[in-house]
Coordinates of C-alpha atoms in Angstrom, one line a residue:
M591 CA 0.4 0.0 -0.2
A592 CA 3.2 2.2 0.7
T593 CA 3.6 4.0 -2.6
T594 CA 7.0 6.6 -1.4
G595 CA 9.2 4.1 -1.4
E596 CA 8.9 3.3 2.8
T597 CA 7.6 0.1 4.4
D598 CA 4.1 -0.1 5.5
T599 CA 2.9 0.6 9.2
T600 CA -1.1 -0.1 8.6
A601 CA -2.3 -2.7 10.4
A602 CA -2.2 -7.1 8.9
P603 CA -6.2 -7.9 9.5
G604 CA -6.4 -9.4 12.2
E605 CA -3.8 -8.4 14.5
D606 CA -3.2 -7.5 17.3
L607 CA -2.3 -4.4 18.9
G608 CA -3.0 -5.3 22.2
A609 CA 1.3 -7.5 22.6
L610 CA 2.8 -4.3 21.7
G611 CA 5.0 -3.2 23.7
Y612 CA 5.3 1.1 24.9
E613 CA 9.0 1.4 22.6
Q614 CA 7.1 -1.0 19.8
A615 CA 4.0 1.4 19.0
R616 CA 5.2 5.1 19.9
D617 CA 8.3 4.4 17.6
E618 CA 5.4 3.5 15.6
L619 CA 3.0 6.0 15.8
I620 CA 6.1 8.2 14.9
D621 CA 7.2 7.0 12.0
V622 CA 3.0 6.9 11.1
V623 CA 2.6 10.9 11.8
R624 CA 6.0 10.9 10.5
R625 CA 4.4 10.2 7.0
L626 CA 1.4 11.9 7.5
E627 CA 2.7 15.1 7.9
A628 CA 4.9 14.4 4.5
G629 CA 1.9 13.8 2.7
G630 CA 2.3 12.4 -1.0
T631 CA 0.1 9.4 -0.5
T632 CA -3.5 8.6 -1.4
L633 CA -6.7 9.5 0.1
E634 CA -7.4 5.4 1.5
E635 CA -3.4 5.6 1.9
S636 CA -3.7 8.4 4.7
L637 CA -6.9 6.9 5.9
A638 CA -5.5 4.3 7.0
L639 CA -2.6 5.5 8.1
W640 CA -4.7 7.7 10.0
E641 CA -6.7 4.5 11.2
R642 CA -2.7 2.4 12.2
G643 CA -2.1 5.7 13.8
E644 CA -5.3 6.1 16.0
A645 CA -4.8 2.1 17.7
L646 CA -1.0 2.5 18.2
A647 CA -2.2 5.3 20.4
K648 CA -4.0 3.9 22.4
V649 CA -2.2 1.2 22.7
C650 CA 0.6 3.3 24.3
R651 CA -1.9 5.3 26.0
R652 CA -3.2 2.6 27.6
W653 CA 0.9 1.4 29.0
L654 CA 0.6 5.1 29.7
E655 CA -2.4 4.4 32.0
G656 CA -0.8 0.9 33.4
A657 CA 2.2 2.8 34.2
R658 CA 0.8 6.1 35.9
E659 CA -1.0 3.1 37.8
R660 CA 1.9 1.6 39.0
L661 CA 3.7 3.8 40.6
D662 CA 0.8 4.8 42.2
A663 CA 0.2 2.1 44.2
A664 CA 4.4 2.0 44.5
L665 CA 3.8 6.0 45.9
A666 CA 1.1 4.8 48.6
E667 CA 2.7 1.8 49.8
P668 CA 5.1 3.8 52.1
E669 CA 2.5 5.8 53.9
S670 CA 0.8 2.4 54.3
A671 CA 4.5 0.9 55.6
D672 CA 5.1 3.3 58.1
A673 CA 1.7 3.5 58.8
D674 CA 2.4 0.1 59.8
V675 CA 5.7 0.6 61.5
R676 CA 4.8 3.4 63.7
R677 CA 2.2 1.0 65.3
R678 CA 4.1 -1.8 65.8
T679 CA 6.9 -0.2 67.2
A680 CA 5.1 3.4 69.8
P681 CA 5.2 2.2 73.4
E682 CA 2.0 0.6 74.7
T683 CA 0.1 2.0 76.7
D684 CA -1.2 0.1 79.7
G685 CA -3.8 3.3 80.9
E686 CA -2.4 3.8 83.3
D687 CA -0.4 7.4 83.6

């Protein structure tokens, strides 16, 4: 489908984009954007590139959302761990002061 001498980056029918890693999807998305910006493609090729770009952007977004969730969870762990340590190391009182 590519007429500009570049590798065709449109998805093969039934291709599972979810199997792509973040970096691979990002790099391919950059290539798609460059090709669209360069022009020289037919309307049909441009539409196929646009659709591929949208699908790749969705893959990247899912990876980034997953990374954000992992960071949020990791940042929340020290707070709960600190609270557990404080409870375990706090001097016990028997009610006598």
